[in-house]
Amino acid sequence: MKNLAPETVAAQAGGGIDEATGAIVPPLHMATTFIRDPDNQYRKGYSYGRPDNATVRQAEAVLTTLEGGAAGLVLSSGMSAATTAFLALERPAHVVAPKVMYWGLRKWLAEDAPSLGVEASFVDAADPAAIRAGVRPGKTRLIWIETPANPLWTITDIADTAAIAHAAGSLLAVDSTVQTPVLTQPIALGADIVMHSGTKYLNGHSDVIAGALVFARKDATWERAQRLRAMLGTILGPFEAALLLRGLRTLHVRVRHQCAAAMAMAQHFACHPRVEAVLYPGLATHPGHGTAARQMAGGFGGMLSIRVKGGEAAAIAAAAKVQIWKRATSLGGVESLIEHRASIEGADSPCPPDLLRLSVGLESPADLIGDLEQAIAGAT
Ligand SMILES: Cc1ncc(COP(=O)(O)O)c(C=O)c1O
């Protein structure tokens, strides 16, 4: 059937029934090698597990549908997906990237990418004029944005940035990990590539490291990315792909709950005497609120940060006192995580030292608010 709602596609993992058994759960294909036809062909389309796998293809098909793209690639991590997008560019490549972004990718762009022919200019991606000023017409091959961006939840206008990119002959790629396809479909807003750390909301259960790229077109960039994945062997393993597919089936219900709970949390702590500031695009005080309200449908995401009064020591002390929240990195899982982010991001990070990053899970919002209340009270 055509024109099904995205949650219908996700809930049924694409809706297919296994032809051999009638199973309504997609089968897990573990084979690394496949029989050749007697005339030496591989008519079923599979020859070896490094370039391709049927379970991975199924996860790709669901994600490609959710993102409204033409083709998808599922890879072994979010970082392998992101770096593959950069390495699939023609070289030498100048790229524009945000100052506020996932710190691991910022580090790779700053320290590793130059020797691979990729030179990045870092700009304030909340400001279209700064993005425009960072572009080198004829030389910039990609503008990379992350929205909302770690860990300040900076918002970038996707449609505006797509127009800037395309006017300069560049592509636009969006790290959409935090907004998920439930809230925003960047390709519909003009993006050429959408990237996810599937480790986060897509899988949602903190038990798979995975990444994905979805392409607006099956073009030369897509072909180079697919070749890189096959050559470097960065395809996701079939078991992890099955877990990812299983996670995707509940994506919509999880993300909608997490958005509502994060909003409740943000509103509760916004006027708290022991909180300096709450960073959440759902609050009218957030500088990106207007843009977020336009491009995120049905919620502002499950991630927020709070700046604790009393500085770094108070923030670390508050994180030490939580009982329900788990003190751990990562995000997007069913269990709520709290992290003193500056401890992980290093000296060149825009993250203030008093910031605690919160990934809101599926526990009772009242329990989560109560636990954070007592932790902050005990720390300051
Ligand atoms: C926004 C964002 N992008 C990319 C990544 C990298 O993903 P992975 O850890 O799956 O390699 C992360 C991981 O924290 C992230 O939060």
PDB file of N, CA, C and O and ligand atoms in Angstrom, residues 76-82 101-105 144 146-150 153 175-178 195-200 208-211 329-331 341 357, ligand 1:
ATOM      1  N   SER A  76      28.521   0.646  10.688  1.00  0.00           N
ATOM      2  CA  SER A  76      28.875   0.062  11.980  1.00  0.00           C
ATOM      3  C   SER A  76      28.852   1.040  13.145  1.00  0.00           C
ATOM      4  O   SER A  76      28.977   0.625  14.295  1.00  0.00           O
ATOM      5  N   SER A  77      28.731   2.334  12.895  1.00  0.00           N
ATOM      6  CA  SER A  77      28.600   3.326  13.973  1.00  0.00           C
ATOM      7  C   SER A  77      28.167   4.653  13.358  1.00  0.00           C
ATOM      8  O   SER A  77      28.269   4.841  12.137  1.00  0.00           O
ATOM      9  N   GLY A  78      27.753   5.564  14.237  1.00  0.00           N
ATOM     10  CA  GLY A  78      27.454   6.918  13.746  1.00  0.00           C
ATOM     11  C   GLY A  78      28.705   7.556  13.177  1.00  0.00           C
ATOM     12  O   GLY A  78      28.645   8.244  12.147  1.00  0.00           O
ATOM     13  N   MET A  79      29.852   7.345  13.825  1.00  0.00           N
ATOM     14  CA  MET A  79      31.095   7.925  13.326  1.00  0.00           C
ATOM     15  C   MET A  79      31.480   7.333  11.973  1.00  0.00           C
ATOM     16  O   MET A  79      31.998   8.051  11.115  1.00  0.00           O
ATOM     17  N   SER A  80      31.251   6.044  11.763  1.00  0.00           N
ATOM     18  CA  SER A  80      31.596   5.502  10.441  1.00  0.00           C
ATOM     19  C   SER A  80      30.657   6.072   9.389  1.00  0.00           C
ATOM     20  O   SER A  80      31.078   6.340   8.260  1.00  0.00           O
ATOM     21  N   ALA A  81      29.403   6.329   9.756  1.00  0.00           N
ATOM     22  CA  ALA A  81      28.477   6.949   8.797  1.00  0.00           C
ATOM     23  C   ALA A  81      28.936   8.372   8.464  1.00  0.00           C
ATOM     24  O   ALA A  81      29.037   8.758   7.296  1.00  0.00           O
ATOM     25  N   ALA A  82      29.245   9.158   9.511  1.00  0.00           N
ATOM     26  CA  ALA A  82      29.619  10.560   9.286  1.00  0.00           C
ATOM     27  C   ALA A  82      30.915  10.658   8.492  1.00  0.00           C
ATOM     28  O   ALA A  82      31.004  11.408   7.507  1.00  0.00           O
ATOM     29  N   MET A 101      28.826  20.982  17.840  1.00  0.00           N
ATOM     30  CA  MET A 101      28.463  19.721  17.186  1.00  0.00           C
ATOM     31  C   MET A 101      28.976  18.559  18.024  1.00  0.00           C
ATOM     32  O   MET A 101      29.721  18.771  18.990  1.00  0.00           O
ATOM     33  N   TYR A 102      28.614  17.343  17.640  1.00  0.00           N
ATOM     34  CA  TYR A 102      29.112  16.159  18.347  1.00  0.00           C
ATOM     35  C   TYR A 102      30.640  16.238  18.396  1.00  0.00           C
ATOM     36  O   TYR A 102      31.295  16.305  17.363  1.00  0.00           O
ATOM     37  N   TRP A 103      31.179  16.207  19.608  1.00  0.00           N
ATOM     38  CA  TRP A 103      32.597  16.537  19.798  1.00  0.00           C
ATOM     39  C   TRP A 103      33.533  15.570  19.069  1.00  0.00           C
ATOM     40  O   TRP A 103      34.590  15.963  18.572  1.00  0.00           O
ATOM     41  N   GLY A 104      33.146  14.296  18.974  1.00  0.00           N
ATOM     42  CA  GLY A 104      34.016  13.298  18.342  1.00  0.00           C
ATOM     43  C   GLY A 104      34.219  13.608  16.866  1.00  0.00           C
ATOM     44  O   GLY A 104      35.332  13.487  16.331  1.00  0.00           O
ATOM     45  N   LEU A 105      33.150  14.029  16.209  1.00  0.00           N
ATOM     46  CA  LEU A 105      33.255  14.352  14.784  1.00  0.00           C
ATOM     47  C   LEU A 105      34.016  15.668  14.592  1.00  0.00           C
ATOM     48  O   LEU A 105      34.799  15.811  13.657  1.00  0.00           O
ATOM     49  N   TRP A 144      27.965  20.823   6.596  1.00  0.00           N
ATOM     50  CA  TRP A 144      27.504  19.812   7.572  1.00  0.00           C
ATOM     51  C   TRP A 144      26.847  20.559   8.712  1.00  0.00           C
ATOM     52  O   TRP A 144      27.434  21.498   9.259  1.00  0.00           O
ATOM     53  N   GLU A 146      24.294  20.035  12.398  1.00  0.00           N
ATOM     54  CA  GLU A 146      23.681  19.128  13.375  1.00  0.00           C
ATOM     55  C   GLU A 146      22.608  19.981  14.050  1.00  0.00           C
ATOM     56  O   GLU A 146      22.907  21.074  14.530  1.00  0.00           O
ATOM     57  N   THR A 147      21.379  19.495  14.087  1.00  0.00           N
ATOM     58  CA  THR A 147      20.323  20.296  14.705  1.00  0.00           C
ATOM     59  C   THR A 147      19.264  19.388  15.316  1.00  0.00           C
ATOM     60  O   THR A 147      18.840  18.450  14.639  1.00  0.00           O
ATOM     61  N   PRO A 148      18.910  19.598  16.614  1.00  0.00           N
ATOM     62  CA  PRO A 148      19.572  20.428  17.619  1.00  0.00           C
ATOM     63  C   PRO A 148      20.982  19.883  17.876  1.00  0.00           C
ATOM     64  O   PRO A 148      21.175  18.667  17.854  1.00  0.00           O
ATOM     65  N   ALA A 149      21.951  20.796  18.150  1.00  0.00           N
ATOM     66  CA  ALA A 149      23.352  20.386  18.208  1.00  0.00           C
ATOM     67  C   ALA A 149      23.847  20.238  19.638  1.00  0.00           C
ATOM     68  O   ALA A 149      23.615  21.101  20.490  1.00  0.00           O
ATOM     69  N   ASN A 150      24.558  19.168  19.834  1.00  0.00           N
ATOM     70  CA  ASN A 150      25.188  18.837  21.105  1.00  0.00           C
ATOM     71  C   ASN A 150      26.183  19.881  21.568  1.00  0.00           C
ATOM     72  O   ASN A 150      27.026  20.258  20.776  1.00  0.00           O
ATOM     73  N   TRP A 153      22.167  22.450  22.160  1.00  0.00           N
ATOM     74  CA  TRP A 153      20.906  22.289  21.431  1.00  0.00           C
ATOM     75  C   TRP A 153      20.638  23.504  20.548  1.00  0.00           C
ATOM     76  O   TRP A 153      19.521  23.983  20.402  1.00  0.00           O
ATOM     77  N   ASP A 175      23.247  16.014  10.444  1.00  0.00           N
ATOM     78  CA  ASP A 175      23.253  15.017  11.516  1.00  0.00           C
ATOM     79  C   ASP A 175      21.922  15.174  12.246  1.00  0.00           C
ATOM     80  O   ASP A 175      21.688  16.128  12.984  1.00  0.00           O
ATOM     81  N   SER A 176      21.027  14.216  11.996  1.00  0.00           N
ATOM     82  CA  SER A 176      19.644  14.316  12.457  1.00  0.00           C
ATOM     83  C   SER A 176      19.394  13.386  13.647  1.00  0.00           C
ATOM     84  O   SER A 176      18.242  13.067  13.957  1.00  0.00           O
ATOM     85  N   THR A 177      20.486  12.987  14.293  1.00  0.00           N
ATOM     86  CA  THR A 177      20.407  12.017  15.389  1.00  0.00           C
ATOM     87  C   THR A 177      19.402  12.430  16.455  1.00  0.00           C
ATOM     88  O   THR A 177      18.604  11.621  16.922  1.00  0.00           O
ATOM     89  N   VAL A 178      19.434  13.714  16.840  1.00  0.00           N
ATOM     90  CA  VAL A 178      18.620  14.153  17.978  1.00  0.00           C
ATOM     91  C   VAL A 178      17.182  14.445  17.560  1.00  0.00           C
ATOM     92  O   VAL A 178      16.251  14.175  18.313  1.00  0.00           O
ATOM     93  N   MET A 195      22.278  12.014   8.212  1.00  0.00           N
ATOM     94  CA  MET A 195      23.102  11.050   8.952  1.00  0.00           C
ATOM     95  C   MET A 195      22.491  10.818  10.330  1.00  0.00           C
ATOM     96  O   MET A 195      21.922  11.732  10.937  1.00  0.00           O
ATOM     97  N   HIS A 196      22.592   9.575  10.813  1.00  0.00           N
ATOM     98  CA  HIS A 196      22.150   9.254  12.174  1.00  0.00           C
ATOM     99  C   HIS A 196      23.206   8.436  12.896  1.00  0.00           C
ATOM    100  O   HIS A 196      23.793   7.526  12.292  1.00  0.00           O
ATOM    101  N   SER A 197      23.389   8.719  14.167  1.00  0.00           N
ATOM    102  CA  SER A 197      23.964   7.719  15.042  1.00  0.00           C
ATOM    103  C   SER A 197      22.780   6.824  15.422  1.00  0.00           C
ATOM    104  O   SER A 197      21.931   7.214  16.237  1.00  0.00           O
ATOM    105  N   GLY A 198      22.722   5.643  14.823  1.00  0.00           N
ATOM    106  CA  GLY A 198      21.627   4.704  15.116  1.00  0.00           C
ATOM    107  C   GLY A 198      21.721   4.140  16.524  1.00  0.00           C
ATOM    108  O   GLY A 198      20.783   3.517  17.034  1.00  0.00           O
ATOM    109  N   THR A 199      22.873   4.385  17.139  1.00  0.00           N
ATOM    110  CA  THR A 199      23.116   4.007  18.534  1.00  0.00           C
ATOM    111  C   THR A 199      22.116   4.684  19.474  1.00  0.00           C
ATOM    112  O   THR A 199      21.867   4.184  20.567  1.00  0.00           O
ATOM    113  N   LYS A 200      21.563   5.815  19.030  1.00  0.00           N
ATOM    114  CA  LYS A 200      20.747   6.657  19.915  1.00  0.00           C
ATOM    115  C   LYS A 200      19.259   6.297  19.767  1.00  0.00           C
ATOM    116  O   LYS A 200      18.876   5.188  20.029  1.00  0.00           O
ATOM    117  N   VAL A 208      23.150  -1.289  20.939  1.00  0.00           N
ATOM    118  CA  VAL A 208      23.712  -1.432  19.593  1.00  0.00           C
ATOM    119  C   VAL A 208      24.476  -0.158  19.248  1.00  0.00           C
ATOM    120  O   VAL A 208      23.973   0.946  19.486  1.00  0.00           O
ATOM    121  N   ILE A 209      25.681  -0.313  18.694  1.00  0.00           N
ATOM    122  CA  ILE A 209      26.385   0.818  18.078  1.00  0.00           C
ATOM    123  C   ILE A 209      26.107   0.712  16.580  1.00  0.00           C
ATOM    124  O   ILE A 209      26.386  -0.328  15.967  1.00  0.00           O
ATOM    125  N   ALA A 210      25.529   1.769  16.000  1.00  0.00           N
ATOM    126  CA  ALA A 210      25.160   1.715  14.582  1.00  0.00           C
ATOM    127  C   ALA A 210      25.107   3.126  14.011  1.00  0.00           C
ATOM    128  O   ALA A 210      25.010   4.107  14.759  1.00  0.00           O
ATOM    129  N   GLY A 211      25.170   3.211  12.696  1.00  0.00           N
ATOM    130  CA  GLY A 211      25.053   4.514  12.037  1.00  0.00           C
ATOM    131  C   GLY A 211      24.314   4.375  10.727  1.00  0.00           C
ATOM    132  O   GLY A 211      24.175   3.257  10.203  1.00  0.00           O
ATOM    133  N   THR A 329      27.558   8.437  29.412  1.00  0.00           N
ATOM    134  CA  THR A 329      27.506   9.150  28.137  1.00  0.00           C
ATOM    135  C   THR A 329      26.452   8.501  27.231  1.00  0.00           C
ATOM    136  O   THR A 329      25.809   7.536  27.614  1.00  0.00           O
ATOM    137  N   SER A 330      26.276   9.069  26.039  1.00  0.00           N
ATOM    138  CA  SER A 330      25.310   8.625  25.034  1.00  0.00           C
ATOM    139  C   SER A 330      23.920   9.215  25.321  1.00  0.00           C
ATOM    140  O   SER A 330      23.746   9.995  26.283  1.00  0.00           O
ATOM    141  N   LEU A 331      22.982   8.858  24.482  1.00  0.00           N
ATOM    142  CA  LEU A 331      21.652   9.467  24.558  1.00  0.00           C
ATOM    143  C   LEU A 331      20.653   8.632  23.762  1.00  0.00           C
ATOM    144  O   LEU A 331      21.015   7.738  23.019  1.00  0.00           O
ATOM    145  N   ARG A 341      29.244  17.249  30.717  1.00  0.00           N
ATOM    146  CA  ARG A 341      29.719  17.126  29.351  1.00  0.00           C
ATOM    147  C   ARG A 341      31.140  17.688  29.149  1.00  0.00           C
ATOM    148  O   ARG A 341      31.904  17.163  28.343  1.00  0.00           O
ATOM    149  N   ARG A 357      24.294  17.483  30.772  1.00  0.00           N
ATOM    150  CA  ARG A 357      23.460  17.095  29.631  1.00  0.00           C
ATOM    151  C   ARG A 357      22.502  15.994  30.076  1.00  0.00           C
ATOM    152  O   ARG A 357      22.914  15.030  30.723  1.00  0.00           O
TER     153      ARG A 357
HETATM  154  C1  LIG B   1      24.777  13.773  17.449  1.00  0.00           C
HETATM  155  C2  LIG B   1      25.729  12.625  17.332  1.00  0.00           C
HETATM  156  N1  LIG B   1      26.273  12.347  16.150  1.00  0.00           N
HETATM  157  C3  LIG B   1      27.130  11.314  15.993  1.00  0.00           C
HETATM  158  C4  LIG B   1      27.507  10.518  17.050  1.00  0.00           C
HETATM  159  C5  LIG B   1      28.464   9.374  16.848  1.00  0.00           C
HETATM  160  O1  LIG B   1      27.751   8.167  16.892  1.00  0.00           O
HETATM  161  P1  LIG B   1      28.369   6.749  17.338  1.00  0.00           P
HETATM  162  O2  LIG B   1      28.743   6.848  18.772  1.00  0.00           O
HETATM  163  O3  LIG B   1      27.255   5.800  17.034  1.00  0.00           O
HETATM  164  O4  LIG B   1      29.571   6.522  16.474  1.00  0.00           O
HETATM  165  C6  LIG B   1      26.977  10.771  18.305  1.00  0.00           C
HETATM  166  C7  LIG B   1      27.383   9.946  19.475  1.00  0.00           C
HETATM  167  O5  LIG B   1      27.300  10.344  20.616  1.00  0.00           O
HETATM  168  C8  LIG B   1      26.064  11.868  18.464  1.00  0.00           C
HETATM  169  O6  LIG B   1      25.523  12.156  19.665  1.00  0.00           O
END
